[in-house]
mmCIF file of C-alpha atoms and ligand atoms in Angstrom:
data_model
loop_
_atom_site.group_PDB
_atom_site.id
_atom_site.type_symbol
_atom_site.label_atom_id
_atom_site.label_comp_id
_atom_site.label_asym_id
_atom_site.label_seq_id
_atom_site.Cartn_x
_atom_site.Cartn_y
_atom_site.Cartn_z
ATOM 1 C CA MET W 12 60.889 43.434 -33.110
ATOM 2 C CA ASN W 13 61.999 40.400 -33.438
ATOM 3 C CA ASN W 14 60.691 36.968 -35.446
ATOM 4 C CA ARG W 15 59.396 35.768 -32.019
ATOM 5 C CA SER W 16 57.739 39.085 -30.930
ATOM 6 C CA LYS W 17 55.977 38.874 -34.573
ATOM 7 C CA VAL W 18 54.397 35.130 -33.655
ATOM 8 C CA ILE W 19 53.005 36.124 -30.702
ATOM 9 C CA GLN W 20 51.566 39.545 -32.400
ATOM 10 C CA LYS W 21 49.744 36.764 -34.823
ATOM 11 C CA ARG W 22 48.845 34.469 -32.194
ATOM 12 C CA ILE W 23 47.386 37.097 -29.728
ATOM 13 C CA MET W 24 45.568 38.863 -33.297
ATOM 14 C CA LYS W 25 43.616 35.742 -33.650
ATOM 15 C CA LEU W 26 42.406 34.692 -29.891
ATOM 16 C CA LYS W 27 41.438 37.710 -30.088
ATOM 17 C CA GLU W 28 38.970 37.616 -32.900
ATOM 18 C CA LYS W 29 37.930 34.046 -31.472
ATOM 19 C CA ARG W 30 37.377 35.213 -27.849
ATOM 20 C CA ASN W 31 35.221 38.519 -29.188
ATOM 21 C CA ALA W 32 38.078 40.914 -27.736
ATOM 22 C CA ALA W 33 38.808 44.449 -28.122
ATOM 23 C CA ILE W 34 42.827 45.442 -26.714
ATOM 24 C CA LEU W 35 43.002 49.003 -25.946
ATOM 25 C CA SER W 36 46.145 50.519 -24.551
ATOM 26 C CA HIS W 37 47.400 54.432 -23.561
ATOM 27 C CA ASN W 38 50.479 55.461 -25.136
ATOM 28 C CA TYR W 39 53.332 55.037 -22.421
ATOM 29 C CA GLN W 40 52.728 51.200 -24.022
ATOM 30 C CA ARG W 41 55.374 49.186 -25.509
ATOM 31 C CA PRO W 42 55.467 49.644 -29.187
ATOM 32 C CA GLU W 43 55.003 45.943 -29.733
ATOM 33 C CA ILE W 44 51.741 46.290 -28.078
ATOM 34 C CA GLN W 45 50.668 49.783 -29.576
ATOM 35 C CA GLU W 46 50.833 47.372 -33.091
ATOM 36 C CA ILE W 47 48.188 45.235 -32.520
ATOM 37 C CA ALA W 48 46.139 47.705 -30.353
ATOM 38 C CA ASP W 49 41.914 48.423 -31.798
ATOM 39 C CA PHE W 50 42.451 52.133 -30.169
ATOM 40 C CA ILE W 51 45.495 53.988 -28.362
ATOM 41 C CA GLY W 52 44.949 57.124 -26.560
ATOM 42 C CA ASP W 53 45.674 58.875 -23.157
ATOM 43 C CA SER W 54 43.286 58.170 -20.065
ATOM 44 C CA LEU W 55 40.476 60.447 -21.315
ATOM 45 C CA GLU W 56 40.168 58.643 -25.306
ATOM 46 C CA LEU W 57 40.717 55.433 -23.249
ATOM 47 C CA ALA W 58 37.392 55.789 -20.644
ATOM 48 C CA VAL W 59 35.637 57.495 -24.003
ATOM 49 C CA LYS W 60 36.540 54.673 -26.637
ATOM 50 C CA ALA W 61 35.552 52.151 -23.183
ATOM 51 C CA THR W 62 32.079 53.175 -23.270
ATOM 52 C CA LYS W 63 31.684 52.358 -27.062
ATOM 53 C CA ILE W 64 33.848 49.187 -27.311
ATOM 54 C CA ASN W 65 31.377 46.340 -29.220
ATOM 55 C CA ALA W 66 32.999 42.962 -28.017
ATOM 56 C CA GLU W 67 32.922 40.655 -24.767
ATOM 57 C CA ILE W 68 35.751 40.948 -23.608
ATOM 58 C CA ILE W 69 37.963 44.026 -23.028
ATOM 59 C CA VAL W 70 42.337 43.968 -23.252
ATOM 60 C CA PHE W 71 43.214 46.701 -21.249
ATOM 61 C CA CYS W 72 46.768 47.201 -21.834
ATOM 62 C CA GLY W 73 47.590 50.779 -19.499
ATOM 63 C CA VAL W 74 47.925 50.116 -15.462
ATOM 64 C CA ASP W 75 45.518 49.702 -12.904
ATOM 65 C CA PHE W 76 43.234 52.306 -12.560
ATOM 66 C CA MET W 77 42.667 53.102 -16.432
ATOM 67 C CA ALA W 78 41.313 49.207 -16.662
ATOM 68 C CA GLU W 79 39.233 50.198 -12.954
ATOM 69 C CA THR W 80 38.055 52.769 -14.969
ATOM 70 C CA ALA W 81 37.076 50.661 -18.109
ATOM 71 C CA ALA W 82 35.474 47.645 -15.550
ATOM 72 C CA ILE W 83 33.710 50.300 -14.506
ATOM 73 C CA LEU W 84 31.967 52.023 -17.176
ATOM 74 C CA ASN W 85 31.423 48.424 -18.998
ATOM 75 C CA PRO W 86 30.029 46.030 -16.202
ATOM 76 C CA ASP W 87 28.266 43.423 -19.025
ATOM 77 C CA LYS W 88 32.108 43.177 -20.392
ATOM 78 C CA LYS W 89 34.816 41.132 -18.904
ATOM 79 C CA VAL W 90 38.055 43.475 -18.826
ATOM 80 C CA ILE W 91 41.308 41.885 -18.374
ATOM 81 C CA ILE W 92 44.424 43.506 -17.929
ATOM 82 C CA PRO W 93 48.289 41.532 -19.084
ATOM 83 C CA SER W 94 49.850 42.103 -15.708
ATOM 84 C CA ALA W 95 48.150 42.213 -12.378
ATOM 85 C CA ASP W 96 51.258 44.244 -11.359
ATOM 86 C CA ALA W 97 50.225 47.454 -13.234
ATOM 87 C CA LYS W 98 50.187 49.693 -10.986
ATOM 88 C CA CYS W 99 50.109 53.307 -10.683
ATOM 89 C CA PRO W 100 52.175 54.401 -7.995
ATOM 90 C CA MET W 101 50.453 57.852 -7.947
ATOM 91 C CA ALA W 102 46.892 56.368 -7.532
ATOM 92 C CA ALA W 103 47.904 54.918 -3.722
ATOM 93 C CA GLN W 104 48.962 58.395 -2.500
ATOM 94 C CA LEU W 105 45.141 59.572 -3.083
ATOM 95 C CA PRO W 106 43.192 56.995 0.073
ATOM 96 C CA ALA W 107 39.697 57.131 0.349
ATOM 97 C CA GLY W 108 39.911 57.946 3.657
ATOM 98 C CA LEU W 109 41.760 61.594 3.018
ATOM 99 C CA VAL W 110 39.122 62.371 -0.105
ATOM 100 C CA ARG W 111 36.646 61.695 3.143
ATOM 101 C CA LYS W 112 38.636 63.989 4.956
ATOM 102 C CA ALA W 113 39.138 67.012 3.319
ATOM 103 C CA LYS W 114 35.264 67.009 2.234
ATOM 104 C CA GLU W 115 34.920 66.987 6.404
ATOM 105 C CA ASN W 116 36.845 69.890 6.291
ATOM 106 C CA ASN W 117 35.735 72.324 3.509
ATOM 107 C CA PRO W 118 32.288 71.191 3.121
ATOM 108 C CA ASP W 119 31.280 73.103 0.119
ATOM 109 C CA VAL W 120 34.378 72.982 -2.136
ATOM 110 C CA PRO W 121 33.738 70.673 -4.715
ATOM 111 C CA PHE W 122 36.428 67.462 -4.914
ATOM 112 C CA VAL W 123 37.832 66.795 -8.598
ATOM 113 C CA ILE W 124 39.784 63.138 -7.992
ATOM 114 C CA TYR W 125 42.604 62.766 -11.177
ATOM 115 C CA VAL W 126 41.586 59.824 -13.146
ATOM 116 C CA ASN W 127 44.768 58.099 -11.991
ATOM 117 C CA SER W 128 43.192 57.080 -8.288
ATOM 118 C CA HIS W 129 41.866 53.609 -6.692
ATOM 119 C CA ALA W 130 38.032 53.371 -7.429
ATOM 120 C CA GLU W 131 36.712 53.182 -3.909
ATOM 121 C CA ALA W 132 38.780 57.240 -3.550
ATOM 122 C CA ARG W 133 36.540 58.053 -6.988
ATOM 123 C CA ALA W 134 33.298 57.367 -5.017
ATOM 124 C CA GLU W 135 34.027 59.979 -2.317
ATOM 125 C CA ALA W 136 35.039 62.252 -4.975
ATOM 126 C CA ASP W 137 32.375 65.126 -6.929
ATOM 127 C CA VAL W 138 34.094 65.114 -10.288
ATOM 128 C CA CYS W 139 36.924 63.107 -12.265
ATOM 129 C CA CYS W 140 39.192 64.877 -14.294
ATOM 130 C CA THR W 141 42.112 63.683 -16.767
ATOM 131 C CA SER W 142 45.516 65.809 -18.032
ATOM 132 C CA ALA W 143 43.580 66.717 -21.177
ATOM 133 C CA ASN W 144 40.274 68.121 -19.283
ATOM 134 C CA ALA W 145 41.319 69.410 -15.610
ATOM 135 C CA ASP W 146 41.693 72.618 -16.095
ATOM 136 C CA ARG W 147 37.912 72.487 -18.218
ATOM 137 C CA ILE W 148 35.962 70.916 -15.418
ATOM 138 C CA VAL W 149 38.017 72.777 -13.115
ATOM 139 C CA GLU W 150 36.771 76.404 -14.917
ATOM 140 C CA GLN W 151 33.290 75.103 -15.232
ATOM 141 C CA LEU W 152 32.263 73.876 -11.536
ATOM 142 C CA ASN W 153 30.232 76.993 -9.952
ATOM 143 C CA SER W 154 32.808 77.260 -7.175
ATOM 144 C CA ASP W 155 36.030 79.672 -6.983
ATOM 145 C CA THR W 156 37.630 77.249 -5.169
ATOM 146 C CA ILE W 157 38.543 73.667 -5.605
ATOM 147 C CA MET W 158 40.411 70.644 -4.040
ATOM 148 C CA LEU W 159 42.082 68.347 -6.826
ATOM 149 C CA GLY W 160 44.245 65.173 -5.854
ATOM 150 C CA PRO W 161 46.520 63.299 -6.632
ATOM 151 C CA ASP W 162 48.759 65.094 -8.078
ATOM 152 C CA ALA W 163 49.588 68.173 -7.002
ATOM 153 C CA ASN W 164 51.239 69.641 -10.266
ATOM 154 C CA LEU W 165 48.243 68.638 -11.801
ATOM 155 C CA ALA W 166 46.613 70.653 -9.441
ATOM 156 C CA TRP W 167 49.345 73.686 -9.566
ATOM 157 C CA TYR W 168 47.927 73.494 -13.892
ATOM 158 C CA ALA W 169 44.466 73.757 -13.700
ATOM 159 C CA GLN W 170 44.927 76.716 -10.674
ATOM 160 C CA ARG W 171 47.386 78.310 -13.452
ATOM 161 C CA LYS W 172 44.696 77.987 -16.795
ATOM 162 C CA ALA W 173 41.167 78.103 -14.993
ATOM 163 C CA ARG W 174 42.575 80.738 -13.136
ATOM 164 C CA LYS W 175 40.807 79.473 -9.214
ATOM 165 C CA ARG W 176 42.208 78.729 -6.392
ATOM 166 C CA VAL W 177 43.375 75.186 -6.325
ATOM 167 C CA ILE W 178 43.961 73.290 -2.913
ATOM 168 C CA PRO W 179 45.732 70.023 -3.743
ATOM 169 C CA ILE W 180 45.170 66.834 -1.814
ATOM 170 C CA PRO W 181 48.045 65.581 -0.619
ATOM 171 C CA SER W 182 49.462 68.582 -0.643
ATOM 172 C CA ASN W 183 52.343 66.847 -2.645
ATOM 173 C CA GLY W 184 51.245 63.869 -4.705
ATOM 174 C CA TYR W 185 53.784 63.021 -7.617
ATOM 175 C CA CYS W 186 54.411 60.906 -10.434
ATOM 176 C CA TYR W 187 57.858 59.755 -9.967
ATOM 177 C CA VAL W 188 58.239 59.941 -14.372
ATOM 178 C CA HIS W 189 57.589 63.070 -14.582
ATOM 179 C CA ARG W 190 59.612 64.384 -11.110
ATOM 180 C CA ALA W 191 62.845 63.198 -13.418
ATOM 181 C CA PHE W 192 61.863 66.097 -15.878
ATOM 182 C CA ARG W 193 63.985 69.581 -14.432
ATOM 183 C CA LYS W 194 64.315 73.010 -15.236
ATOM 184 C CA GLU W 195 67.697 72.050 -16.342
ATOM 185 C CA HIS W 196 67.540 69.355 -18.875
ATOM 186 C CA VAL W 197 64.999 72.256 -21.069
ATOM 187 C CA SER W 198 67.949 74.626 -20.845
ATOM 188 C CA LYS W 199 70.051 72.230 -21.599
ATOM 189 C CA VAL W 200 67.749 71.364 -25.116
ATOM 190 C CA ARG W 201 67.353 74.558 -25.731
ATOM 191 C CA ARG W 202 71.073 75.802 -25.614
ATOM 192 C CA GLU W 203 71.596 72.508 -28.035
ATOM 193 C CA TYR W 204 68.681 72.737 -30.271
ATOM 194 C CA PRO W 205 67.414 76.589 -30.071
ATOM 195 C CA ASP W 206 64.833 75.653 -33.654
ATOM 196 C CA ALA W 207 62.511 72.967 -31.632
ATOM 197 C CA ALA W 208 59.815 73.044 -29.419
ATOM 198 C CA VAL W 209 59.998 71.787 -26.476
ATOM 199 C CA ILE W 210 56.558 70.130 -24.898
ATOM 200 C CA VAL W 211 55.688 68.212 -21.498
ATOM 201 C CA HIS W 212 52.985 67.195 -19.300
ATOM 202 C CA PRO W 213 51.395 68.763 -16.994
ATOM 203 C CA GLU W 214 52.682 65.786 -13.901
ATOM 204 C CA CYS W 215 56.667 67.340 -14.174
ATOM 205 C CA ASP W 216 56.789 70.393 -12.219
ATOM 206 C CA PRO W 217 55.494 73.960 -12.637
ATOM 207 C CA GLU W 218 59.098 75.877 -13.586
ATOM 208 C CA VAL W 219 59.466 72.837 -16.113
ATOM 209 C CA GLN W 220 56.140 73.485 -17.334
ATOM 210 C CA LEU W 221 56.627 77.347 -17.502
ATOM 211 C CA SER W 222 59.700 76.784 -19.453
ATOM 212 C CA ALA W 223 57.879 74.965 -22.129
ATOM 213 C CA ASP W 224 55.766 75.953 -25.000
ATOM 214 C CA PHE W 225 53.352 73.399 -24.956
ATOM 215 C CA VAL W 226 51.923 71.756 -22.165
ATOM 216 C CA GLY W 227 49.361 68.407 -22.560
ATOM 217 C CA SER W 228 48.183 65.789 -21.882
ATOM 218 C CA THR W 229 50.044 62.732 -23.909
ATOM 219 C CA SER W 230 47.049 63.191 -26.612
ATOM 220 C CA GLN W 231 47.030 66.716 -26.926
ATOM 221 C CA MET W 232 51.099 66.552 -27.164
ATOM 222 C CA LEU W 233 50.870 63.745 -30.466
ATOM 223 C CA LYS W 234 47.883 66.668 -32.168
ATOM 224 C CA PHE W 235 50.628 69.065 -31.387
ATOM 225 C CA ALA W 236 53.385 67.234 -32.841
ATOM 226 C CA LYS W 237 51.261 66.852 -36.055
ATOM 227 C CA LYS W 238 50.234 70.201 -36.478
ATOM 228 C CA THR W 239 53.549 72.026 -35.541
ATOM 229 C CA ASP W 240 55.734 73.640 -38.248
ATOM 230 C CA TYR W 241 58.334 72.999 -35.904
ATOM 231 C CA GLU W 242 60.302 69.809 -37.182
ATOM 232 C CA ARG W 243 62.440 68.978 -33.940
ATOM 233 C CA ILE W 244 60.131 68.661 -31.072
ATOM 234 C CA ILE W 245 61.490 67.981 -27.476
ATOM 235 C CA VAL W 246 59.596 65.671 -25.433
ATOM 236 C CA GLY W 247 59.066 65.659 -21.473
ATOM 237 C CA THR W 248 56.868 62.719 -20.585
ATOM 238 C CA GLU W 249 57.262 58.633 -21.103
ATOM 239 C CA LEU W 250 59.317 56.980 -23.672
ATOM 240 C CA GLY W 251 56.354 55.482 -25.069
ATOM 241 C CA LEU W 252 54.475 58.625 -26.176
ATOM 242 C CA ILE W 253 57.550 59.312 -28.631
ATOM 243 C CA GLN W 254 57.999 56.024 -30.286
ATOM 244 C CA ARG W 255 55.022 56.693 -31.571
ATOM 245 C CA MET W 256 55.885 60.312 -32.864
ATOM 246 C CA ARG W 257 58.186 58.522 -34.162
ATOM 247 C CA ARG W 258 55.935 55.641 -36.451
ATOM 248 C CA GLU W 259 52.762 58.249 -37.119
ATOM 249 C CA ILE W 260 54.878 61.355 -37.729
ATOM 250 C CA PRO W 261 57.752 60.010 -39.536
ATOM 251 C CA ASP W 262 59.092 63.936 -41.239
ATOM 252 C CA LYS W 263 59.801 65.386 -37.744
ATOM 253 C CA SER W 264 62.222 64.515 -35.056
ATOM 254 C CA PHE W 265 61.709 63.646 -32.193
ATOM 255 C CA ILE W 266 63.858 64.106 -28.763
ATOM 256 C CA PRO W 267 63.607 63.072 -24.754
ATOM 257 C CA LEU W 268 63.889 65.812 -22.947
ATOM 258 C CA ASN W 269 65.250 63.033 -20.433
ATOM 259 C CA SER W 270 64.911 59.182 -21.360
ATOM 260 C CA VAL W 271 62.992 58.251 -18.250
ATOM 261 C CA ILE W 272 60.117 55.390 -18.781
ATOM 262 C CA CYS W 273 57.470 53.889 -16.871
ATOM 263 C CA PHE W 274 57.993 50.935 -15.096
ATOM 264 C CA ASN W 275 54.687 49.931 -13.981
ATOM 265 C CA MET W 276 53.499 50.554 -17.785
ATOM 266 C CA LYS W 277 55.861 48.238 -19.260
ATOM 267 C CA LYS W 278 54.711 45.582 -16.893
ATOM 268 C CA ASN W 279 53.066 44.780 -19.221
ATOM 269 C CA THR W 280 54.246 42.473 -22.835
ATOM 270 C CA LEU W 281 53.204 41.049 -25.152
ATOM 271 C CA GLU W 282 53.988 37.292 -23.484
ATOM 272 C CA ASN W 283 51.764 38.458 -20.502
ATOM 273 C CA LEU W 284 49.475 39.757 -22.668
ATOM 274 C CA LEU W 285 49.454 36.451 -25.505
ATOM 275 C CA ASN W 286 49.113 34.669 -21.585
ATOM 276 C CA ALA W 287 45.853 36.844 -20.431
ATOM 277 C CA ILE W 288 43.348 36.345 -22.857
ATOM 278 C CA GLU W 289 44.617 32.500 -24.111
ATOM 279 C CA LYS W 290 43.494 31.970 -20.680
ATOM 280 C CA GLU W 291 41.038 34.792 -19.494
ATOM 281 C CA THR W 292 43.248 35.783 -16.077
ATOM 282 C CA ASN W 293 43.669 39.130 -14.359
ATOM 283 C CA ALA W 294 40.207 40.061 -15.136
ATOM 284 C CA VAL W 295 39.163 43.298 -13.177
ATOM 285 C CA ASN W 296 36.862 43.189 -10.627
ATOM 286 C CA VAL W 297 35.817 46.239 -8.509
ATOM 287 C CA PRO W 298 33.037 45.465 -6.412
ATOM 288 C CA PRO W 299 29.322 46.929 -7.682
ATOM 289 C CA SER W 300 28.750 48.709 -4.334
ATOM 290 C CA VAL W 301 31.968 51.230 -5.161
ATOM 291 C CA ALA W 302 31.579 50.578 -9.038
ATOM 292 C CA GLU W 303 28.040 52.026 -8.593
ATOM 293 C CA ARG W 304 29.316 54.727 -6.867
ATOM 294 C CA ALA W 305 32.641 55.682 -8.638
ATOM 295 C CA LYS W 306 30.420 55.768 -11.665
ATOM 296 C CA LYS W 307 29.163 58.524 -11.064
ATOM 297 C CA PRO W 308 31.978 61.500 -11.098
ATOM 298 C CA ILE W 309 33.797 59.483 -14.432
ATOM 299 C CA LYS W 310 29.997 60.038 -15.882
ATOM 300 C CA ARG W 311 30.043 63.973 -15.016
ATOM 301 C CA MET W 312 33.524 64.315 -16.538
ATOM 302 C CA VAL W 313 32.737 62.622 -19.699
ATOM 303 C CA GLU W 314 29.260 64.808 -19.326
ATOM 304 C CA ILE W 315 31.609 67.827 -19.270
ATOM 305 C CA SER W 316 33.996 67.016 -21.521
HETATM 306 P P1 LIG U 217 47.404 60.800 -20.242
HETATM 307 O O1 LIG U 217 46.378 60.492 -19.449
HETATM 308 O O2 LIG U 217 47.508 62.298 -20.376
HETATM 309 O O3 LIG U 217 47.490 60.082 -21.429
HETATM 310 O O4 LIG U 217 48.354 60.687 -18.508
HETATM 311 C C1 LIG U 217 48.334 59.714 -18.026
HETATM 312 C C2 LIG U 217 49.617 59.166 -17.486
HETATM 313 O O5 LIG U 217 49.637 58.024 -16.363
HETATM 314 C C3 LIG U 217 50.340 60.248 -17.561
HETATM 315 O O6 LIG U 217 51.564 59.761 -16.744
HETATM 316 FE FE1 LIG U 218 52.081 56.361 -12.992
HETATM 317 FE FE2 LIG U 218 53.598 58.517 -13.940
HETATM 318 FE FE3 LIG U 218 53.658 55.723 -14.227
HETATM 319 FE FE4 LIG U 218 51.285 57.839 -15.683
HETATM 320 S S1 LIG U 218 53.695 57.831 -15.748
HETATM 321 S S2 LIG U 218 51.244 55.420 -14.846
HETATM 322 S S3 LIG U 218 51.393 58.511 -13.734
HETATM 323 S S4 LIG U 218 53.769 56.828 -12.393
#
């Protein structure tokens, strides 16, 4: 990291104290942001942490849907995001109208909504899930058939683990980052590194999941990496997590399954983080009527988890 970055980090740390702000960072954020965060985690950990924050301002370093969750759970706090353009494209694949229509067509089937969705869509659903708990949520619902969206690969993962029928809504929702991992990449690394473990995210295609040794959320992958006896681990998710693994587990080696980054997550930089905290800009506001309804499925998820 260069000197300029270190200077900006120091300015952010000072302002953070002065403004009584807390910085939450997703595992995919740039290393220089993760280094100054009060807490780093996956979507579930961040949602739970957001309910326990003792600060007036939450600076959410992640994408829009994550910051919306923090805002919904903290109506008395100001939630700001470094870049207003840090938006997850998958969330846009499930508009609220699609959830309503699916529920009209299947009135007795619960709708589990992936947290990678917007507040308006969540307000229509029965319960939220993240990649860390989709299987458990599906398993615990009192129905043999469940609807889950927008990620069709996560729906496939939950169906396989919970042994229930899971209908993906829409049928083809996906993440462009995780779609870049192919079965051929797994075959190639298996040949090159026969002694390594392959771990991937449930947003990867089913054939990639089936060829891996472990499938889990970003923080579940981190926990696996910390506990396993494997010394070399091939990681099928965004680069930010691999950088965290290398920082926190220096005695093991981590190799990307394919070098991919989420450009949307990377829109947050030290510079716009400093600007946002200095000027308290990019406040994340969810209309109270939507927030009230969107809170129920999130709370239900936190309770079940
Ligand atoms: P996690 O909840 O596993 O951190 O995943 C969030 C995400 O956006 C994955 O692409
Ligand atoms: Fe969205 Fe995929 Fe980026 Fe996660 S990695 S924030 S699902 S685009």
